[in-house]
Amino acid sequence: LIMKFSDTVLLYTGKEAAIMEKEWLSHKSISYLNNGLDIQEIDKYRGSLSKYEGVLKLVFIGRFTEKSNLSLLLHAASAVKFKFHLNIVGSGPQSAKFLLLSRKLGIEKNITWHGSMSEESEIAKVMCESQFFVYPGSVGLSLIHAFSYGLPAVIHSNFKSHMPEHCAFSSDINGILFDENDVTSLVNALSE
């Protein structure tokens, strides 16, 4: 209701702007920002992505929280029938839990735990040696970061539980979907 009194409305995503323009505020000037990163910084370090040579190279980047659902990715990784290497960039309150789980599942040799990184030059090394970005939980700015490197993404299909940045995702164009919280579905998506 407050927006009806304004001359211009500024929203977070293009998807929100389209809905508002169609359903609520067709007579208003509507703009949107979308979340982003310093692409010039990324372009300095972005190189060619790694080619598939018998080992699928995956990357997860984010905080280790319940939202990330990293345990789902670890369970899926332990069930795949192909060779893989998983680069994990991040840290958080569940670091010890996830490290212990990877050992319990017997996949610790397939994982490089990079810890928290803030220097783009270091992040770029990890991103460029990967072939797919995987985020098993509610993805946000990490998706934009991966897309900035040209990485396709594997995310779950429940868009209502993602952050607004999921609007940049297009199934079978810049990534693959799996069913939320479904290990078998994630295994199938990674296999595909």
CSV table of N, CA, C and O in Angstrom, one decimal, residues 47-52 55-61 85-89 112 114 122-134 146 149-152:
chain,number,residue,atom,x,y,z
A,47,GLY,N,39.8,-17.4,-15.6
A,47,GLY,CA,40.4,-18.1,-16.8
A,47,GLY,C,39.5,-19.1,-17.4
A,47,GLY,O,38.3,-19.1,-17.1
A,48,SER,N,40.0,-20.0,-18.1
A,48,SER,CA,39.2,-21.1,-18.7
A,48,SER,C,38.8,-22.1,-17.6
A,48,SER,O,39.6,-22.3,-16.7
A,49,LEU,N,37.6,-22.6,-17.8
A,49,LEU,CA,37.2,-23.6,-16.8
A,49,LEU,C,37.9,-25.0,-17.1
A,49,LEU,O,38.3,-25.2,-18.2
A,50,SER,N,38.0,-25.8,-16.1
A,50,SER,CA,38.6,-27.1,-16.2
A,50,SER,C,37.8,-28.0,-17.1
A,50,SER,O,36.6,-27.9,-17.2
A,51,LYS,N,38.5,-28.8,-17.9
A,51,LYS,CA,37.8,-29.7,-18.8
A,51,LYS,C,37.7,-31.0,-18.1
A,51,LYS,O,38.4,-31.4,-17.2
A,52,TYR,N,36.6,-31.8,-18.5
A,52,TYR,CA,36.4,-33.1,-17.9
A,52,TYR,C,37.4,-34.1,-18.4
A,52,TYR,O,37.6,-34.2,-19.6
A,55,VAL,N,37.3,-37.2,-14.2
A,55,VAL,CA,36.9,-36.8,-12.8
A,55,VAL,C,36.0,-35.6,-12.8
A,55,VAL,O,36.5,-34.5,-13.4
A,56,LEU,N,34.8,-35.7,-12.3
A,56,LEU,CA,33.9,-34.5,-12.3
A,56,LEU,C,34.4,-33.6,-11.2
A,56,LEU,O,34.4,-34.0,-10.0
A,57,LYS,N,34.7,-32.4,-11.5
A,57,LYS,CA,35.2,-31.4,-10.5
A,57,LYS,C,34.1,-30.5,-10.1
A,57,LYS,O,33.6,-29.7,-10.9
A,58,LEU,N,33.6,-30.6,-8.8
A,58,LEU,CA,32.5,-29.8,-8.3
A,58,LEU,C,33.0,-28.7,-7.3
A,58,LEU,O,34.1,-28.9,-6.7
A,59,VAL,N,32.3,-27.7,-7.2
A,59,VAL,CA,32.6,-26.7,-6.2
A,59,VAL,C,31.4,-26.2,-5.4
A,59,VAL,O,30.3,-26.1,-6.0
A,60,PHE,N,31.5,-26.1,-4.1
A,60,PHE,CA,30.5,-25.5,-3.2
A,60,PHE,C,31.2,-24.3,-2.6
A,60,PHE,O,32.3,-24.4,-2.2
A,61,ILE,N,30.5,-23.2,-2.6
A,61,ILE,CA,31.0,-22.0,-1.9
A,61,ILE,C,29.9,-21.4,-1.1
A,61,ILE,O,28.8,-21.1,-1.6
A,85,HIS,N,35.8,-34.9,-7.6
A,85,HIS,CA,36.5,-34.1,-6.6
A,85,HIS,C,35.6,-32.9,-6.3
A,85,HIS,O,35.1,-32.2,-7.1
A,86,LEU,N,35.5,-32.7,-5.0
A,86,LEU,CA,34.6,-31.6,-4.5
A,86,LEU,C,35.5,-30.6,-3.8
A,86,LEU,O,36.2,-30.9,-2.8
A,87,ASN,N,35.5,-29.4,-4.3
A,87,ASN,CA,36.2,-28.3,-3.6
A,87,ASN,C,35.1,-27.6,-2.8
A,87,ASN,O,34.0,-27.2,-3.3
A,88,ILE,N,35.4,-27.4,-1.5
A,88,ILE,CA,34.5,-26.7,-0.6
A,88,ILE,C,35.1,-25.5,-0.1
A,88,ILE,O,36.2,-25.5,0.6
A,89,VAL,N,34.5,-24.3,-0.4
A,89,VAL,CA,35.0,-23.0,0.1
A,89,VAL,C,34.0,-22.5,1.1
A,89,VAL,O,32.9,-22.3,0.7
A,112,THR,N,38.5,-31.3,-1.0
A,112,THR,CA,39.5,-30.3,-0.6
A,112,THR,C,38.7,-29.2,0.2
A,112,THR,O,37.8,-28.6,-0.4
A,114,HIS,N,38.8,-25.8,1.6
A,114,HIS,CA,39.6,-24.6,1.4
A,114,HIS,C,39.5,-23.6,2.6
A,114,HIS,O,40.3,-22.7,2.7
A,122,GLU,N,42.3,-15.9,-5.0
A,122,GLU,CA,42.3,-17.3,-4.4
A,122,GLU,C,41.1,-18.0,-4.8
A,122,GLU,O,41.1,-19.2,-5.1
A,123,ILE,N,39.9,-17.4,-4.7
A,123,ILE,CA,38.6,-18.0,-5.0
A,123,ILE,C,38.7,-18.4,-6.5
A,123,ILE,O,38.2,-19.5,-6.9
A,124,ALA,N,39.3,-17.5,-7.4
A,124,ALA,CA,39.3,-17.8,-8.8
A,124,ALA,C,40.0,-19.1,-9.1
A,124,ALA,O,39.6,-19.9,-10.0
A,125,LYS,N,41.1,-19.4,-8.4
A,125,LYS,CA,41.8,-20.7,-8.6
A,125,LYS,C,40.9,-21.9,-8.4
A,125,LYS,O,41.0,-22.8,-9.2
A,126,VAL,N,40.1,-21.8,-7.4
A,126,VAL,CA,39.2,-22.9,-7.1
A,126,VAL,C,38.1,-23.0,-8.1
A,126,VAL,O,37.7,-24.1,-8.6
A,127,MET,N,37.5,-21.8,-8.4
A,127,MET,CA,36.4,-21.8,-9.3
A,127,MET,C,36.8,-22.3,-10.7
A,127,MET,O,36.1,-23.0,-11.4
A,128,CYS,N,37.9,-21.9,-11.2
A,128,CYS,CA,38.4,-22.2,-12.5
A,128,CYS,C,38.9,-23.6,-12.7
A,128,CYS,O,38.9,-24.1,-13.8
A,129,GLU,N,39.1,-24.3,-11.6
A,129,GLU,CA,39.5,-25.7,-11.7
A,129,GLU,C,38.3,-26.6,-11.5
A,129,GLU,O,38.4,-27.8,-11.4
A,130,SER,N,37.1,-26.0,-11.5
A,130,SER,CA,35.8,-26.7,-11.3
A,130,SER,C,35.0,-26.8,-12.6
A,130,SER,O,35.3,-26.0,-13.5
A,131,GLN,N,34.1,-27.7,-12.7
A,131,GLN,CA,33.2,-27.8,-13.8
A,131,GLN,C,31.7,-27.5,-13.5
A,131,GLN,O,31.0,-27.1,-14.4
A,132,PHE,N,31.3,-27.7,-12.3
A,132,PHE,CA,30.0,-27.4,-11.8
A,132,PHE,C,30.0,-26.8,-10.4
A,132,PHE,O,30.8,-27.2,-9.6
A,133,PHE,N,29.1,-25.9,-10.2
A,133,PHE,CA,28.8,-25.3,-8.9
A,133,PHE,C,27.6,-26.1,-8.4
A,133,PHE,O,26.6,-26.3,-9.1
A,134,VAL,N,27.7,-26.6,-7.1
A,134,VAL,CA,26.6,-27.3,-6.5
A,134,VAL,C,26.2,-26.6,-5.2
A,134,VAL,O,27.1,-26.4,-4.3
A,146,ALA,N,29.2,-18.1,-8.9
A,146,ALA,CA,29.5,-19.2,-9.8
A,146,ALA,C,29.2,-18.8,-11.2
A,146,ALA,O,30.0,-19.1,-12.1
A,149,TYR,N,31.8,-16.9,-13.1
A,149,TYR,CA,32.9,-17.6,-13.6
A,149,TYR,C,32.5,-18.5,-14.8
A,149,TYR,O,33.3,-19.3,-15.3
A,150,GLY,N,31.2,-18.5,-15.1
A,150,GLY,CA,30.8,-19.3,-16.2
A,150,GLY,C,30.4,-20.7,-15.8
A,150,GLY,O,30.3,-21.6,-16.7
A,151,LEU,N,30.3,-21.0,-14.5
A,151,LEU,CA,30.0,-22.4,-14.1
A,151,LEU,C,28.5,-22.6,-14.1
A,151,LEU,O,27.7,-21.8,-13.6
A,152,PRO,N,28.1,-23.7,-14.7
A,152,PRO,CA,26.7,-24.1,-14.6
A,152,PRO,C,26.5,-24.6,-13.1
A,152,PRO,O,27.4,-24.9,-12.4
